[in-house]
Coordinates of C-alpha atoms in Angstrom, one line a residue:
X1 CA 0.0 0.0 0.0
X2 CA 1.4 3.2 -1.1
X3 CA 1.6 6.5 0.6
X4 CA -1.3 8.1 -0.9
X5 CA -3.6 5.3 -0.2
X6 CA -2.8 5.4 3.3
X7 CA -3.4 9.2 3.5
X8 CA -6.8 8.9 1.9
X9 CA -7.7 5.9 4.3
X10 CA -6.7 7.8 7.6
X11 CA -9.0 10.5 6.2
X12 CA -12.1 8.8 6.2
X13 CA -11.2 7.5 9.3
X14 CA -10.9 10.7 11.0
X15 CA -14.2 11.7 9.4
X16 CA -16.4 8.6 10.6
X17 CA -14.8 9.1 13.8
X18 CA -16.1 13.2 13.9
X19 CA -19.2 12.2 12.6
X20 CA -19.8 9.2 15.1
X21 CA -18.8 11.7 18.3
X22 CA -21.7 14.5 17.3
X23 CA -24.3 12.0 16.6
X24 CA -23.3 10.7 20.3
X25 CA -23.5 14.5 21.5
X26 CA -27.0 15.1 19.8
X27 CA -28.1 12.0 21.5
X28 CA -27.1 13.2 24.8
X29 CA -28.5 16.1 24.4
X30 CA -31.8 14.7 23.6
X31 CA -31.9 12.3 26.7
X32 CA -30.8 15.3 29.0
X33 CA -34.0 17.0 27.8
X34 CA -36.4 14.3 28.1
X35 CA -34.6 13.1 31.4
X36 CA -36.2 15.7 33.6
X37 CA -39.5 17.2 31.7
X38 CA -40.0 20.8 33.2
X39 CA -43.2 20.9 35.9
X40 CA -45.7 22.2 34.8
X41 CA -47.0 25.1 36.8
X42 CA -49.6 24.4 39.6
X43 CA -52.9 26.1 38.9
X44 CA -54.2 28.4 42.0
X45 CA -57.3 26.8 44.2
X46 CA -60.4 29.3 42.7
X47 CA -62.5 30.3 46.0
X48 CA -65.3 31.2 45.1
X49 CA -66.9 34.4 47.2
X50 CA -70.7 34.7 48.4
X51 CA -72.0 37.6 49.2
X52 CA -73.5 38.6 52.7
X53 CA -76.8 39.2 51.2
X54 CA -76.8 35.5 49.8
X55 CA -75.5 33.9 52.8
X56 CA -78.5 35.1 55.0
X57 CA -80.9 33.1 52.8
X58 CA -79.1 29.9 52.8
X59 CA -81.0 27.8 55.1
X60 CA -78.8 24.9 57.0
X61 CA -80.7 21.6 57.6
X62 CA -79.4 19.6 61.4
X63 CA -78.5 16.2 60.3
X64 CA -80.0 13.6 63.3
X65 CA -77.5 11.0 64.4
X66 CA -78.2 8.7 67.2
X67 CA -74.7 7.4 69.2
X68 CA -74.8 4.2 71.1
X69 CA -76.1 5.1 74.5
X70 CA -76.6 3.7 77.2
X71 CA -79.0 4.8 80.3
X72 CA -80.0 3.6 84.2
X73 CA -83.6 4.0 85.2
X74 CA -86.6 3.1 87.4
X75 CA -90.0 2.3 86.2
X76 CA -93.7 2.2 88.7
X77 CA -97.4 0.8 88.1
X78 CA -99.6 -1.4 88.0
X79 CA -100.5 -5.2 87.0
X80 CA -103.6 -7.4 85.6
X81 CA -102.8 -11.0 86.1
X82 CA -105.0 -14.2 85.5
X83 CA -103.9 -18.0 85.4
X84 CA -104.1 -20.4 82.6
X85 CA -105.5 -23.3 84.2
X86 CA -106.0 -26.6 82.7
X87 CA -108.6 -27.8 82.8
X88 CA -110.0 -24.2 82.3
X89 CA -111.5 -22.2 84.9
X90 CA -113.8 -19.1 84.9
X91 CA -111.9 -16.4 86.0
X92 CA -110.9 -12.6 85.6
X93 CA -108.0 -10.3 86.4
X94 CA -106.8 -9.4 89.2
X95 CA -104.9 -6.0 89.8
X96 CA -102.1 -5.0 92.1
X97 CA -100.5 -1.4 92.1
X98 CA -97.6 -2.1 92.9
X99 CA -95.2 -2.5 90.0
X100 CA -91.5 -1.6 90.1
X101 CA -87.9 -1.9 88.7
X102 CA -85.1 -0.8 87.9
X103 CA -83.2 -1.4 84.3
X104 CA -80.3 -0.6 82.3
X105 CA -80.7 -0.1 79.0
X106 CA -77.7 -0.3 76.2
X107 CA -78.3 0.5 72.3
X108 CA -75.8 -0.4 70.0
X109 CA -75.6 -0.5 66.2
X110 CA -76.7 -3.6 65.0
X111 CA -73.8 -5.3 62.1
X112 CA -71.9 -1.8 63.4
X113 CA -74.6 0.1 60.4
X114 CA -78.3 -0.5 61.5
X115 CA -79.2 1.7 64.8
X116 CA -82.6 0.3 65.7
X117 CA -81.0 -2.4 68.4
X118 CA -80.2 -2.3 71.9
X119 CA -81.0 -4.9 74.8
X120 CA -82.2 -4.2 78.6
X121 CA -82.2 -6.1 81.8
X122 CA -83.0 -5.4 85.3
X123 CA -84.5 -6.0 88.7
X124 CA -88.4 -6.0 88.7
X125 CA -90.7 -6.5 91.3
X126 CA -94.4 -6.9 90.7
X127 CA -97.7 -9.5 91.3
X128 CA -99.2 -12.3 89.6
X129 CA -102.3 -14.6 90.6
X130 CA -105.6 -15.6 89.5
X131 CA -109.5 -14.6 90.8
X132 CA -112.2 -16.6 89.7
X133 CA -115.8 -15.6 88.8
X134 CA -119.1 -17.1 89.2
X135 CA -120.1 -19.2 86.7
X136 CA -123.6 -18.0 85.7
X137 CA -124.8 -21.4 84.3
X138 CA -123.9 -23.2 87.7
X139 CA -123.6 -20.4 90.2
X140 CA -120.6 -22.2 91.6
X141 CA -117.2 -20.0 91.8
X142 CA -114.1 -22.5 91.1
X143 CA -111.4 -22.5 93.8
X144 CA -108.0 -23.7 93.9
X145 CA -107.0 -25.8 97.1
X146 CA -109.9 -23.9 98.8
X147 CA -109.2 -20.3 97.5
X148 CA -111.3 -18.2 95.3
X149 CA -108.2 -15.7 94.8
X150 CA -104.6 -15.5 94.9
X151 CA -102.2 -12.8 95.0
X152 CA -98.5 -13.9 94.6
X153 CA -95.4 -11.2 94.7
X154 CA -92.6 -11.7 92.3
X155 CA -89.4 -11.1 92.6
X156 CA -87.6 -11.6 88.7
X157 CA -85.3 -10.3 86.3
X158 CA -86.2 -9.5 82.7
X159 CA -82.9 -9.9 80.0
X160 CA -84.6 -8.2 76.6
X161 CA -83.7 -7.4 73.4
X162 CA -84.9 -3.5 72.2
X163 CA -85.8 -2.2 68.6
X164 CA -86.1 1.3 68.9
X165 CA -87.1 4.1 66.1
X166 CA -86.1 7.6 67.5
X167 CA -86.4 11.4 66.5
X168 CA -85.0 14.2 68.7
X169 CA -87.3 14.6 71.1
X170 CA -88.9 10.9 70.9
X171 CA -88.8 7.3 70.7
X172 CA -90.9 4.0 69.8
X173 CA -89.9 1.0 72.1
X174 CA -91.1 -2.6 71.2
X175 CA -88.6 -5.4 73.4
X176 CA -88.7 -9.2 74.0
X177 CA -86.8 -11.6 75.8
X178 CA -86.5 -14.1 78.7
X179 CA -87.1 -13.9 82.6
X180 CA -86.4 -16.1 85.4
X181 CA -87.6 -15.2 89.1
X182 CA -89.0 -16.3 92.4
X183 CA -92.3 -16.1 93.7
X184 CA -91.3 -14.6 97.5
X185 CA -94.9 -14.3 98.7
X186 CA -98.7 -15.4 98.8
X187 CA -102.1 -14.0 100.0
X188 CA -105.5 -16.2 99.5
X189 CA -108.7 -15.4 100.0
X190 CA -111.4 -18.0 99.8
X191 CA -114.4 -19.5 102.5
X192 CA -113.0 -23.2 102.2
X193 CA -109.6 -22.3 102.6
X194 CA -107.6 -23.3 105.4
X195 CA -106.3 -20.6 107.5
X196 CA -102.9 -21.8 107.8
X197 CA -102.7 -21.2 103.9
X198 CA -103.4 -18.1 103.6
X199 CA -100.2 -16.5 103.6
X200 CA -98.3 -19.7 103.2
X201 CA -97.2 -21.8 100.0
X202 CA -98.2 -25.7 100.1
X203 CA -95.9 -28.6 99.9
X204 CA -96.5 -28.9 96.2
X205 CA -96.5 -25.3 95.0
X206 CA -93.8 -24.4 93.3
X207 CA -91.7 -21.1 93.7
X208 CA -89.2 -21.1 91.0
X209 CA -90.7 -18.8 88.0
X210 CA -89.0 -18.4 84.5
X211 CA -90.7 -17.5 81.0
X212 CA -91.1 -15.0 78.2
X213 CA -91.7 -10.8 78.5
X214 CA -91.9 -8.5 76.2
X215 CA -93.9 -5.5 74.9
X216 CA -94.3 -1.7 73.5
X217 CA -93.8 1.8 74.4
X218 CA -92.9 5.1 74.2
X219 CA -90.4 7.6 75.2
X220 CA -90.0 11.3 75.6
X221 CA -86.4 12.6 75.2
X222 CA -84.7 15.8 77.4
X223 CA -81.2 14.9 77.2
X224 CA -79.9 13.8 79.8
X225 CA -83.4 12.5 80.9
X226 CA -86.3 10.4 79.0
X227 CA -89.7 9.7 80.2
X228 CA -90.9 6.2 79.4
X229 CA -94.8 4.2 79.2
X230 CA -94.1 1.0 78.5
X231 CA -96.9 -2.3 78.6
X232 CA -95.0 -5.6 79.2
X233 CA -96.6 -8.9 79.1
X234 CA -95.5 -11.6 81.1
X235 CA -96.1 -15.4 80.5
X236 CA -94.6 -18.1 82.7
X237 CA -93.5 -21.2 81.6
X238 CA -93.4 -22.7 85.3
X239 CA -96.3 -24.2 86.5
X240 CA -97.9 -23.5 90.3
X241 CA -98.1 -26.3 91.2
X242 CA -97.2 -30.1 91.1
X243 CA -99.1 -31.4 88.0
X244 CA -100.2 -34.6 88.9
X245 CA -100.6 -33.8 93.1
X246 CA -104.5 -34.3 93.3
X247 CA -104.1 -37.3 90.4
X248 CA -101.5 -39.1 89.7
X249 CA -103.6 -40.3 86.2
X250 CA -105.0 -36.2 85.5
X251 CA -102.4 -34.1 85.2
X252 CA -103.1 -30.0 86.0
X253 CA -101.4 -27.4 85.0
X254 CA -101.4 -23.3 85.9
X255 CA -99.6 -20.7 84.2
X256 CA -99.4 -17.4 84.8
X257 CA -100.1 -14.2 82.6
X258 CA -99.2 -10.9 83.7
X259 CA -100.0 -7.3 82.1
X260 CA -97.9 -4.5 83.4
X261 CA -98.4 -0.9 82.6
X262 CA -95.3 1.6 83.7
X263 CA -94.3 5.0 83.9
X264 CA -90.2 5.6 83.8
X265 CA -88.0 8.1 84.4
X266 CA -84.3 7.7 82.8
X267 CA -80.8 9.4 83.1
X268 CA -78.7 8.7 80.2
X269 CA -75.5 7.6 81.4
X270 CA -73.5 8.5 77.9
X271 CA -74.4 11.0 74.8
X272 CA -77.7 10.5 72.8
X273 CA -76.8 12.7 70.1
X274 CA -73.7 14.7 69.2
X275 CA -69.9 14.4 70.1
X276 CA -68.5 12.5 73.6
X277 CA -66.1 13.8 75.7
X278 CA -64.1 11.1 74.7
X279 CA -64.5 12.1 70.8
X280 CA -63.8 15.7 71.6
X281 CA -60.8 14.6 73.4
X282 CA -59.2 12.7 70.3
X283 CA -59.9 15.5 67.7
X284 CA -58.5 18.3 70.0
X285 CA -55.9 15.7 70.2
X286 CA -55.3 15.0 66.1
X287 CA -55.9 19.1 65.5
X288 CA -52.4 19.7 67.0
X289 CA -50.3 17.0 67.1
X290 CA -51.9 15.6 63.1
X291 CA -53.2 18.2 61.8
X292 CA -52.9 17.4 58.0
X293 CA -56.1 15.5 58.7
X294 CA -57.6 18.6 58.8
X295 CA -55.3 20.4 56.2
X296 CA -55.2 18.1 53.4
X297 CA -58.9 18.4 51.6
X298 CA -58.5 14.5 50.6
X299 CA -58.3 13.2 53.9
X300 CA -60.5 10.8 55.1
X301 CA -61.7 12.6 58.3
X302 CA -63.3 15.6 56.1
X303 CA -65.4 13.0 53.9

């Protein structure tokens, strides 16, 4: 290879080699631009201003939400009982007025969504018994080991499930549930009754008292108190008496049911309606120590 050949060849060379290093520097270039895109510029929040005039006629409507409460109170009246005898007897009711108790009361959310629920248990105090009428075909007035009429005192406690529909100021009540209790006294009355039965249970009476209650009412509501009417009805599932004492081929039975009418008065131990202490607490709490809960406009608090 001559001379020339080798001049023209390191020529070309030098000229691939010039071309090759400004292709790489327009490539750089290229990826340094479309490495880091400028931002674009943040657009201003537009607040939109009402005027005074405007604001006067906007009317606000209160929003009612019920917490889960909870509440202590006493209740007072009266009672109708009779006794479902078997065989049947002619009979009517007989009324005592004196009714009491005293319940809690807690409601709660039902699946943590549906506010209708609560449940209520207590202490209650109140009569049962029977008085039999004249039967007007026979003019003979049934008895019961010699007594015409019973009045027996019951000592129980109710453990009830509440639905409740509420507005501010006042609430529909309908509960049911279970009872178990013990009969603590008896008064007879009756001209073939033996005398030392007449405030005295017999051998084969039975004490022990357990069954169903349940019933409707009303409530009105002046936070922190609630008047209450409530009608309960009360059926036992425990007999008097020894079913097959007079017979040991005819069995009897007697079960009592009960009508109680009550007036209430309740304090409310926690809040109805509104914010708890306890709520209060933890937002006073979060507004200075997290308050981009309550800066940041996508946060889940201001949803």
């Amino acid at each position: 290879m001559n001379r020339t050949t080798q001049h023209i060849l390191t020529a070309a060379f030098l000229l691939m080699a010039t071309c090759f290093c400004a292709s790489a520097q327009d490539s750089l270039a290229v990826r340094k631009k479309t490495a880091k895109p400028e931002k674009p510029e943040r657009k201003e929040l537009k607040v939109t201003e009402y005027s005074d005039t405007y604001l006067d006629t906007v009317q606000l409507r209160k929003v009612f939400v019920l917490n889960d409460y909870s509440m202590i109170g006493v209740e007072y009246g009266a009672s109708g009982s009779m006794t479902m005898f078997t065989p049947p007897k002619k009979q009517g009711y007989i009324i005592a007025p004196s009714t009491m108790g005293v319940y809690y009361t807690k409601y709660g959310k039902l699946f943590n969504y549906l506010p209708y629920f609560g449940v209520k248990a207590g202490l209650r105090y109140s009569a049962s018994g029977y008085k039999f009428k004249e039967d007007k075909e026979t003019h003979v007035t049934p008895t019961q080991d010699g007594a015409s009429q019973a009045l027996i005192r019951v000592l129980d406690v109710p453990f009830m499930g509440v639905f409740h529909v509420d507005t501010d100021h006042f609430s529909v009540l309908a509960d049911l549930g279970i009872y178990g209790g013990y009969r603590t006294s008896i008064d007879r009355i009756g001209d073939r009754l033996d005398a030392e039965f007449r405030n005295k249970f017999m051998e084969h009476e039975h004490r022990i008292d357990y069954g169903v209650t349940g019933g409707v009412g009303f409530a009105l509501v002046f936070a922190p108190f609630e008047f209450q009417v409530n009608a309960n009805v009360r059926y036992s599932w425990g007999t008097l008496y020894d079913c097959d004492y007079a017979s040991k081929y005819y069995y009897r039975f007697a079960y009592p049911l009960d009508v109680m009418v009550t007036g209430g008065l309740y304090y409310h131990l926690t809040r109805r309606t509104g914010k708890s202490r306890p709520q209060i607490k933890r937002e006073a709490y979060d507004r200075v120590y997290n308050p981009q809960k309550y800066e940041n406009p996508d946060s889940e608090d201001r949803k």
